[in-house]
């Protein structure tokens, strides 16, 4: 079972709706739409505002056609492709998202670099998956609510990230095409059973993009919360080991 924080226990949920967040979210918006950031670009805050940026690499995993590229576009505020096409190699997308830590009130900019690679490309070229896994911080395990086989494949996806080197990688499951309930092949009971057995958060994506914040906030806040929690756990373990080594030397 994965150790995950309770929702809203690490970061302030729905902070994008609070007045004190406007100064920060205005830096990732332009005319109420999301700004597009390249690899070398970042939000620029005024000199009197001190805010740190934390960097993370995120890999999007899932069967062909579940909506990996569409999810990356949605999280970045880009236009979602109208037609499905197989990603021919590795595509990266940069997402900036400000959060407020609940305990300290500290504000952080999360820089999330999303890595998306087509399933066929991963099969054809052996070097692509190791490149995607290298120094990765989190993996988004995608399935489609309209494709039962993609949901059944989640256990295989999890198994690929269960090695010792990936033990500290944050894992989140995301169901895409949630709005197409008329064609749903995955029930809410299936989702609950999966959560109970695997202990992974299951988030939902689908429908029209609204204001560019509200529709992606649940996913980005959950991802940021789990990443920061994992960093704190890792830092605490490292500190504990250091103290033990000091005692041993004494």
Coordinates of C-alpha atoms in Angstrom, one line a residue, residues 15-151:
X15 CA -6.4 28.2 -2.9
X16 CA -6.8 29.5 -6.5
X17 CA -10.2 30.8 -5.4
X18 CA -8.8 32.8 -2.4
X19 CA -8.0 36.5 -2.7
X20 CA -4.4 36.2 -1.4
X21 CA -3.6 33.8 -4.4
X22 CA -4.5 36.3 -7.1
X23 CA -1.0 37.9 -7.3
X24 CA 0.6 34.5 -7.9
X25 CA -2.0 33.0 -10.3
X26 CA -1.9 36.2 -12.3
X27 CA 1.6 35.3 -13.3
X28 CA 0.5 32.1 -15.1
X29 CA -2.6 33.7 -16.7
X30 CA -3.0 36.2 -19.6
X31 CA -6.5 37.6 -20.3
X32 CA -8.0 34.8 -18.1
X33 CA -6.2 32.1 -20.1
X34 CA -3.1 30.1 -19.1
X35 CA 0.3 31.4 -20.3
X36 CA 2.4 29.0 -22.3
X37 CA 5.9 28.5 -20.8
X38 CA 8.9 27.1 -22.8
X39 CA 11.7 25.1 -21.2
X40 CA 13.6 28.3 -20.3
X41 CA 10.7 30.5 -19.3
X42 CA 9.2 31.0 -15.9
X43 CA 6.7 33.3 -14.1
X44 CA 8.2 36.6 -13.1
X45 CA 7.2 37.9 -9.6
X46 CA 7.7 41.5 -8.4
X47 CA 11.0 42.1 -6.4
X48 CA 9.2 42.4 -3.0
X49 CA 7.6 39.0 -3.3
X50 CA 9.8 36.1 -2.4
X51 CA 8.7 32.7 -3.8
X52 CA 10.8 29.6 -4.4
X53 CA 10.3 27.3 -7.4
X54 CA 10.6 23.5 -7.0
X55 CA 11.2 21.4 -10.1
X56 CA 9.8 17.9 -10.8
X57 CA 9.8 15.5 -13.7
X58 CA 6.5 13.7 -14.3
X59 CA 6.0 10.7 -16.6
X60 CA 2.5 10.1 -18.1
X61 CA 1.9 6.3 -18.5
X62 CA -0.9 4.5 -20.2
X63 CA -2.2 2.5 -23.2
X64 CA -2.4 4.1 -26.6
X65 CA -5.5 6.2 -27.0
X66 CA -6.3 6.8 -23.3
X67 CA -5.6 10.6 -23.7
X68 CA -2.0 11.1 -22.4
X69 CA -1.3 14.0 -24.8
X70 CA -4.7 15.5 -24.2
X71 CA -4.1 15.4 -20.4
X72 CA -0.7 17.1 -20.8
X73 CA -2.3 19.8 -22.9
X74 CA -5.2 20.3 -20.5
X75 CA -2.9 20.6 -17.5
X76 CA -0.8 23.2 -19.3
X77 CA -3.8 25.1 -20.6
X78 CA -3.1 24.3 -24.2
X79 CA -5.6 23.4 -26.8
X80 CA -6.6 19.8 -26.7
X81 CA -6.1 17.9 -30.0
X82 CA -9.3 17.3 -31.9
X83 CA -8.1 14.0 -33.4
X84 CA -6.1 11.3 -31.8
X85 CA -2.6 10.6 -33.1
X86 CA 0.1 8.4 -31.7
X87 CA 3.0 10.3 -30.1
X88 CA 6.0 9.4 -32.3
X89 CA 8.7 10.0 -29.6
X90 CA 9.0 11.9 -26.4
X91 CA 7.1 15.2 -26.0
X92 CA 7.7 17.4 -22.9
X93 CA 5.3 20.1 -21.6
X94 CA 6.1 22.6 -18.8
X95 CA 3.4 23.5 -16.3
X96 CA 3.7 26.1 -13.5
X97 CA 1.4 25.9 -10.6
X98 CA 1.5 27.9 -7.3
X99 CA 0.5 26.3 -4.0
X100 CA 0.3 27.4 -0.4
X101 CA 1.5 25.0 2.2
X102 CA -1.1 24.6 4.9
X103 CA 1.3 24.3 7.9
X104 CA 3.7 27.1 7.2
X105 CA 1.7 29.3 4.9
X106 CA 4.7 29.3 2.5
X107 CA 4.0 29.8 -1.2
X108 CA 5.8 27.7 -3.8
X109 CA 5.8 27.5 -7.5
X110 CA 5.7 24.0 -8.7
X111 CA 7.4 23.5 -12.1
X112 CA 6.2 20.3 -13.5
X113 CA 7.8 19.0 -16.6
X114 CA 5.4 16.4 -18.1
X115 CA 6.9 13.6 -20.3
X116 CA 4.7 11.9 -22.8
X117 CA 5.8 9.0 -25.0
X118 CA 3.8 6.9 -27.4
X119 CA 3.2 3.3 -26.5
X120 CA 4.4 2.0 -29.9
X121 CA 7.5 4.2 -29.7
X122 CA 8.3 2.7 -26.2
X123 CA 8.0 -0.8 -27.7
X124 CA 10.2 -0.1 -30.7
X125 CA 13.0 1.9 -29.1
X126 CA 14.5 0.4 -25.9
X127 CA 16.2 3.6 -24.8
X128 CA 13.1 5.7 -24.5
X129 CA 11.6 4.2 -21.3
X130 CA 14.9 4.4 -19.4
X131 CA 15.1 8.1 -20.5
X132 CA 11.6 8.7 -19.2
X133 CA 12.3 6.9 -15.9
X134 CA 15.7 8.7 -15.3
X135 CA 15.4 11.0 -12.2
X136 CA 11.6 10.9 -12.5
X137 CA 9.6 12.2 -9.5
X138 CA 6.1 11.0 -10.3
X139 CA 4.2 8.9 -12.7
X140 CA 0.6 9.5 -13.8
X141 CA -1.1 6.1 -14.5
X142 CA -3.8 6.8 -17.0
X143 CA -6.9 4.8 -17.9
X144 CA -10.0 5.7 -19.9
X145 CA -13.5 5.4 -18.4
X146 CA -14.6 4.3 -21.9
X147 CA -12.0 1.5 -22.3
X148 CA -12.2 -1.3 -19.8
X149 CA -8.9 -2.9 -20.9
X150 CA -7.0 0.3 -20.0
X151 CA -8.4 0.1 -16.5

